[in-house]
């Protein structure tokens, strides 16, 4: 996609949460210098994009004010961009997206797909940068109450299709849109697995797909064996890499991960695998 690296394989987006309360790295990079160093480290480890976020979206999380979100993200994005790192801004708020694009962010990653802030579509259209529109139903503090689906894959395809239509109406260039099924957002583990297994159906929409599975609860739950409780977030990186390989093997355009080294190995394996797939025998790939 224009404006983003083109390594010839699924992209790896490294996660950098400048928040006190994200579910797995909250509080680690609240200091701006620590956050910048972490961003540089992710880039050195091979992240194609470093995704900077200043507001936690964990289930139950409360919103932060715009000033706080700006203060957490803009200095980090500016410094990383200055150092030549391709950065994205993870925000639901148009003013935060705008300020970070001005500071050098090359992509806007909006977990609400434009639903949380009606000014987002126009802002992205004017900025002319790639835009990740994720499937979203409700703010974090109430999203668990919205996890009802008839057929989660069909419902997510339909709801994203509706988003695409509205984004195009507001001037967002379709060639700059990346879609995301929104794993863990108003989804229970069985929904996350169905969406992962249904990436082929999502690809039918005709847009590149981003998959954000890293360390999420459905992975911790699947790792729990023999009645043991969920494996905590810090113990989910190898399993996340396996999921990244599955997603990239199913044609994902980008995976969003905490452990960049493992994620990069995973997408490289998927690329090697896909090179050997006989598309005449398996036209779905
Ligand atoms: N998940 C989180 C935050 N931002 N962005 C996209 N596009 N897709 C996701 O699945 C996603 C996201 C929440 O997780 P974090 O605490 O690891 O950032």
Short mmCIF file of C-alpha atoms and ligand atoms in Angstrom, two decimals:
data_model
loop_
_atom_site.label_atom_id
_atom_site.label_comp_id
_atom_site.label_asym_id
_atom_site.label_seq_id
_atom_site.Cartn_x
_atom_site.Cartn_y
_atom_site.Cartn_z
CA UNK A 1 0.00 0.00 0.00
CA UNK A 2 1.24 3.45 -0.93
CA UNK A 3 3.05 5.12 1.97
CA UNK A 4 3.87 1.89 3.81
CA UNK A 5 6.91 -0.44 3.60
CA UNK A 6 6.71 -3.18 0.98
CA UNK A 7 8.80 -6.11 2.16
CA UNK A 8 6.97 -8.60 -0.08
CA UNK A 9 5.41 -10.44 2.88
CA UNK A 10 2.88 -9.80 5.61
CA UNK A 11 3.85 -6.63 7.51
CA UNK A 12 4.74 -6.71 11.20
CA UNK A 13 3.36 -3.88 13.31
CA UNK A 14 5.06 -3.54 16.71
CA UNK A 15 2.89 -2.39 19.62
CA UNK A 16 3.94 0.58 21.73
CA UNK A 17 1.34 1.55 24.32
CA UNK A 18 2.16 4.79 26.11
CA UNK A 19 -0.52 4.05 28.70
CA UNK A 20 -0.65 3.15 32.38
CA UNK A 21 -3.37 0.52 31.90
CA UNK A 22 -3.06 -1.49 28.65
CA UNK A 23 -3.66 -5.15 29.37
CA UNK A 24 -0.15 -6.46 28.80
CA UNK A 25 2.36 -3.59 28.52
CA UNK A 26 0.49 -0.91 30.47
CA UNK A 27 2.76 1.29 32.59
CA UNK A 28 6.02 0.11 31.00
CA UNK A 29 6.48 3.05 28.63
CA UNK A 30 4.76 5.97 30.31
CA UNK A 31 7.98 7.96 30.37
CA UNK A 32 8.39 9.59 26.94
CA UNK A 33 12.12 8.74 26.69
CA UNK A 34 11.40 5.08 27.58
CA UNK A 35 8.67 5.00 24.97
CA UNK A 36 10.93 6.43 22.26
CA UNK A 37 13.68 3.94 23.14
CA UNK A 38 11.18 1.09 23.01
CA UNK A 39 9.97 2.28 19.59
CA UNK A 40 13.54 2.37 18.29
CA UNK A 41 14.09 -1.10 19.74
CA UNK A 42 10.98 -2.47 18.00
CA UNK A 43 12.18 -0.97 14.71
CA UNK A 44 15.67 -2.45 15.20
CA UNK A 45 14.06 -5.84 15.84
CA UNK A 46 12.41 -5.59 12.43
CA UNK A 47 9.01 -3.98 12.97
CA UNK A 48 7.82 -2.58 9.65
CA UNK A 49 5.54 -0.18 11.52
CA UNK A 50 5.57 0.96 15.15
CA UNK A 51 2.02 1.53 16.40
CA UNK A 52 1.90 4.23 19.08
CA UNK A 53 -1.18 4.39 21.31
CA UNK A 54 -2.03 6.74 24.18
CA UNK A 55 -5.36 5.32 25.33
CA UNK A 56 -6.01 1.80 26.55
CA UNK A 57 -8.81 -0.11 24.84
CA UNK A 58 -8.81 -3.07 27.22
CA UNK A 59 -12.27 -4.30 28.23
CA UNK A 60 -13.59 -1.95 30.89
CA UNK A 61 -11.03 0.82 30.19
CA UNK A 62 -12.17 4.40 30.66
CA UNK A 63 -11.34 7.09 28.07
CA UNK A 64 -8.53 9.57 28.71
CA UNK A 65 -8.80 13.27 27.82
CA UNK A 66 -7.61 14.50 24.42
CA UNK A 67 -4.81 16.61 25.96
CA UNK A 68 -3.46 13.60 27.80
CA UNK A 69 -3.62 11.37 24.71
CA UNK A 70 -1.84 14.04 22.65
CA UNK A 71 0.85 14.53 25.31
CA UNK A 72 1.53 10.78 25.41
CA UNK A 73 1.71 10.19 21.66
CA UNK A 74 2.88 13.25 19.68
CA UNK A 75 6.43 13.54 21.15
CA UNK A 76 6.98 9.81 20.66
CA UNK A 77 5.72 9.75 17.07
CA UNK A 78 7.68 12.91 16.21
CA UNK A 79 10.96 11.49 17.52
CA UNK A 80 10.47 8.07 15.92
CA UNK A 81 9.53 9.63 12.58
CA UNK A 82 12.61 11.85 12.80
CA UNK A 83 14.69 8.70 13.27
CA UNK A 84 13.17 7.27 10.08
CA UNK A 85 10.81 4.80 11.77
CA UNK A 86 7.47 4.18 10.04
CA UNK A 87 4.92 4.92 12.75
CA UNK A 88 1.18 4.62 13.03
CA UNK A 89 -1.09 6.33 15.52
CA UNK A 90 -3.56 4.10 17.35
CA UNK A 91 -6.44 6.42 18.19
CA UNK A 92 -10.21 6.80 17.90
CA UNK A 93 -10.01 10.60 18.00
CA UNK A 94 -9.70 12.84 14.96
CA UNK A 95 -7.63 15.60 16.66
CA UNK A 96 -5.12 13.00 17.90
CA UNK A 97 -4.92 11.44 14.43
CA UNK A 98 -4.40 14.86 12.82
CA UNK A 99 -1.68 15.99 15.23
CA UNK A 100 0.21 12.73 14.92
CA UNK A 101 0.06 12.71 11.12
CA UNK A 102 1.50 16.24 11.28
CA UNK A 103 4.20 14.85 13.60
CA UNK A 104 5.07 12.18 11.03
CA UNK A 105 2.73 9.19 11.51
CA UNK A 106 2.19 7.42 8.20
CA UNK A 107 -0.93 5.47 9.11
CA UNK A 108 -3.99 6.01 11.30
CA UNK A 109 -5.12 2.92 13.22
CA UNK A 110 -8.66 3.45 14.48
CA UNK A 111 -10.14 0.58 16.52
CA UNK A 112 -13.59 2.13 16.11
CA UNK A 113 -13.43 2.32 12.30
CA UNK A 114 -14.66 5.90 12.45
CA UNK A 115 -17.63 5.22 14.75
CA UNK A 116 -16.24 6.80 17.93
CA UNK A 117 -15.54 10.19 16.33
CA UNK A 118 -17.57 11.18 13.30
CA UNK A 119 -14.82 13.65 12.29
CA UNK A 120 -12.30 10.84 11.82
CA UNK A 121 -13.24 9.90 8.24
CA UNK A 122 -12.91 13.48 7.02
CA UNK A 123 -9.62 13.91 8.87
CA UNK A 124 -8.17 10.77 7.30
CA UNK A 125 -9.52 11.72 3.88
CA UNK A 126 -7.80 15.11 4.09
CA UNK A 127 -4.57 13.66 5.49
CA UNK A 128 -4.43 11.15 2.64
CA UNK A 129 -2.75 8.46 4.75
CA UNK A 130 -3.58 4.74 5.00
CA UNK A 131 -6.36 4.01 7.50
CA UNK A 132 -7.03 0.86 9.52
CA UNK A 133 -10.77 0.50 10.09
CA UNK A 134 -11.40 -2.11 12.76
CA UNK A 135 -14.69 -3.86 13.52
CA UNK A 136 -16.08 -2.20 16.64
CA UNK A 137 -19.45 -2.03 18.32
CA UNK A 138 -19.07 -0.06 21.54
CA UNK A 139 -16.60 1.74 23.81
CA UNK A 140 -14.31 -0.45 25.91
CA UNK A 141 -16.23 -0.03 29.16
CA UNK A 142 -19.34 -1.60 27.61
CA UNK A 143 -18.10 -3.73 24.71
CA UNK A 144 -18.52 -7.05 26.52
CA UNK A 145 -22.27 -6.44 26.53
CA UNK A 146 -22.28 -6.30 22.71
CA UNK A 147 -20.80 -9.72 21.93
CA UNK A 148 -23.96 -11.21 20.39
CA UNK A 149 -23.81 -12.54 16.86
CA UNK A 150 -25.97 -14.79 14.66
CA UNK A 151 -22.94 -15.79 12.61
CA UNK A 152 -19.91 -13.80 13.71
CA UNK A 153 -18.07 -13.99 10.37
CA UNK A 154 -21.11 -12.99 8.31
CA UNK A 155 -22.05 -10.26 10.82
CA UNK A 156 -18.55 -8.77 10.89
CA UNK A 157 -18.33 -8.87 7.08
CA UNK A 158 -21.69 -7.08 6.85
CA UNK A 159 -20.82 -4.45 9.48
CA UNK A 160 -17.42 -3.74 7.94
CA UNK A 161 -19.09 -3.51 4.52
CA UNK A 162 -21.39 -0.85 5.93
CA UNK A 163 -18.41 1.03 7.41
CA UNK A 164 -16.62 0.93 4.06
CA UNK A 165 -19.59 2.48 2.35
CA UNK A 166 -19.83 5.31 4.89
CA UNK A 167 -16.07 5.95 4.83
CA UNK A 168 -16.10 6.22 1.03
CA UNK A 169 -19.06 8.60 1.24
CA UNK A 170 -16.98 10.85 3.48
CA UNK A 171 -14.12 10.91 1.02
CA UNK A 172 -11.79 8.20 2.34
CA UNK A 173 -9.89 6.73 -0.60
CA UNK A 174 -10.74 2.98 -0.66
CA UNK A 175 -7.23 2.18 -1.91
CA UNK A 176 -5.90 3.42 1.45
CA UNK A 177 -8.19 1.36 3.68
CA UNK A 178 -7.08 -1.69 5.67
CA UNK A 179 -9.75 -3.75 7.45
CA UNK A 180 -9.43 -5.49 10.81
CA UNK A 181 -11.85 -8.02 12.33
CA UNK A 182 -11.22 -6.57 15.82
CA UNK A 183 -10.27 -9.69 17.77
CA UNK A 184 -11.27 -9.32 21.43
CA UNK A 185 -13.45 -6.26 20.82
CA UNK A 186 -17.05 -7.22 21.64
CA UNK A 187 -15.95 -10.80 20.91
CA UNK A 188 -15.76 -13.88 23.06
CA UNK A 189 -12.96 -16.41 22.44
CA UNK A 190 -15.16 -18.56 20.18
CA UNK A 191 -15.85 -15.46 18.05
CA UNK A 192 -12.13 -14.68 17.78
CA UNK A 193 -11.37 -18.20 16.58
CA UNK A 194 -14.24 -18.15 14.09
CA UNK A 195 -12.95 -14.86 12.66
CA UNK A 196 -9.40 -16.14 12.40
CA UNK A 197 -10.64 -19.25 10.64
CA UNK A 198 -12.85 -17.03 8.48
CA UNK A 199 -10.20 -14.64 7.17
CA UNK A 200 -10.91 -15.97 3.67
CA UNK A 201 -14.47 -14.64 3.90
CA UNK A 202 -13.22 -11.27 5.15
CA UNK A 203 -10.75 -11.11 2.27
CA UNK A 204 -13.71 -11.37 -0.10
CA UNK A 205 -14.43 -7.73 0.78
CA UNK A 206 -11.37 -7.00 -1.35
CA UNK A 207 -9.30 -5.05 1.20
CA UNK A 208 -5.99 -5.79 2.93
CA UNK A 209 -6.50 -7.27 6.41
CA UNK A 210 -4.76 -6.48 9.68
CA UNK A 211 -4.97 -9.06 12.47
CA UNK A 212 -4.38 -8.06 16.09
CA UNK A 213 -4.25 -11.29 18.09
CA UNK A 214 -1.21 -10.57 20.22
CA UNK A 215 -1.46 -11.87 23.81
CA UNK A 216 -5.25 -11.63 23.73
CA UNK A 217 -7.53 -13.57 26.03
CA UNK A 218 -8.62 -16.15 23.44
CA UNK A 219 -4.96 -17.22 23.19
CA UNK A 220 -4.59 -17.46 26.98
CA UNK A 221 -7.79 -19.50 27.12
CA UNK A 222 -6.71 -21.89 24.36
CA UNK A 223 -3.39 -22.45 26.14
CA UNK A 224 -5.13 -23.37 29.40
CA UNK A 225 -5.08 -27.16 29.57
CA UNK A 226 -6.33 -29.69 32.09
CA UNK A 227 -8.48 -27.23 34.02
CA UNK A 228 -5.59 -24.78 34.53
CA UNK A 229 -6.57 -21.11 34.44
CA UNK A 230 -5.79 -18.80 31.52
CA UNK A 231 -2.09 -18.37 30.77
CA UNK A 232 -1.23 -14.73 31.64
CA UNK A 233 -0.44 -12.22 28.83
CA UNK A 234 3.36 -12.45 29.28
CA UNK A 235 3.25 -16.20 28.53
CA UNK A 236 1.37 -15.90 25.25
CA UNK A 237 4.09 -14.76 22.81
CA UNK A 238 4.98 -18.13 21.29
CA UNK A 239 1.32 -18.93 20.80
CA UNK A 240 0.82 -15.45 19.35
CA UNK A 241 3.57 -16.20 16.81
CA UNK A 242 1.74 -19.39 15.81
CA UNK A 243 -1.45 -17.37 15.31
CA UNK A 244 0.49 -14.76 13.31
CA UNK A 245 1.77 -17.51 11.01
CA UNK A 246 -1.78 -18.78 10.54
CA UNK A 247 -3.06 -15.28 9.79
CA UNK A 248 -0.24 -14.49 7.36
CA UNK A 249 -0.70 -17.93 5.76
CA UNK A 250 -4.36 -17.04 5.25
CA UNK A 251 -3.33 -13.87 3.43
CA UNK A 252 -3.27 -11.20 6.15
CA UNK A 253 -1.59 -7.96 5.06
CA UNK A 254 -0.29 -7.11 8.54
CA UNK A 255 -0.10 -8.59 12.05
CA UNK A 256 0.03 -6.38 15.15
CA UNK A 257 2.27 -7.88 17.83
CA UNK A 258 4.11 -7.19 21.08
CA UNK A 259 6.99 -9.60 20.35
CA UNK A 260 8.32 -8.34 17.02
CA UNK A 261 11.16 -10.86 16.63
CA UNK A 262 8.82 -13.83 17.00
CA UNK A 263 6.20 -12.14 14.80
CA UNK A 264 8.74 -11.52 12.06
CA UNK A 265 9.89 -15.15 12.08
CA UNK A 266 6.25 -16.22 11.92
CA UNK A 267 5.38 -14.10 8.88
CA UNK A 268 8.60 -15.14 7.15
CA UNK A 269 7.61 -18.77 7.57
CA UNK A 270 4.18 -17.99 6.18
CA UNK A 271 5.78 -16.23 3.19
CA UNK A 272 7.99 -19.24 2.47
CA UNK A 273 4.96 -21.51 2.78
CA UNK A 274 2.83 -19.36 0.48
CA UNK A 275 5.55 -19.36 -2.15
CA UNK A 276 5.06 -23.11 -2.43
CA UNK A 277 1.29 -23.15 -2.47
CA UNK A 278 -0.02 -24.26 -5.80
CA UNK A 279 -2.69 -21.66 -6.52
CA UNK A 280 -4.22 -23.80 -9.27
CA UNK A 281 -4.89 -26.48 -6.70
CA UNK A 282 -5.85 -24.01 -3.96
CA UNK A 283 -7.33 -20.93 -5.63
CA UNK A 284 -8.39 -19.48 -2.28
CA UNK A 285 -4.82 -18.37 -1.50
N1 LIG B 1 -6.01 -4.23 19.64
C1 LIG B 1 -5.67 -3.37 20.63
C2 LIG B 1 -5.30 -2.04 20.33
N2 LIG B 1 -5.28 -1.61 19.05
N3 LIG B 1 -5.58 -2.01 16.75
C3 LIG B 1 -5.95 -2.83 15.77
N4 LIG B 1 -5.95 -2.39 14.50
N5 LIG B 1 -6.32 -4.12 16.00
C4 LIG B 1 -6.36 -4.65 17.25
O1 LIG B 1 -6.75 -5.82 17.39
C5 LIG B 1 -6.00 -3.79 18.35
C6 LIG B 1 -5.60 -2.46 18.05
C7 LIG B 1 -5.70 -3.81 22.05
O2 LIG B 1 -4.57 -4.43 22.42
P1 LIG B 1 -3.18 -3.81 23.02
O3 LIG B 1 -3.41 -3.51 24.48
O4 LIG B 1 -2.26 -4.92 22.80
O5 LIG B 1 -2.75 -2.60 22.30
#
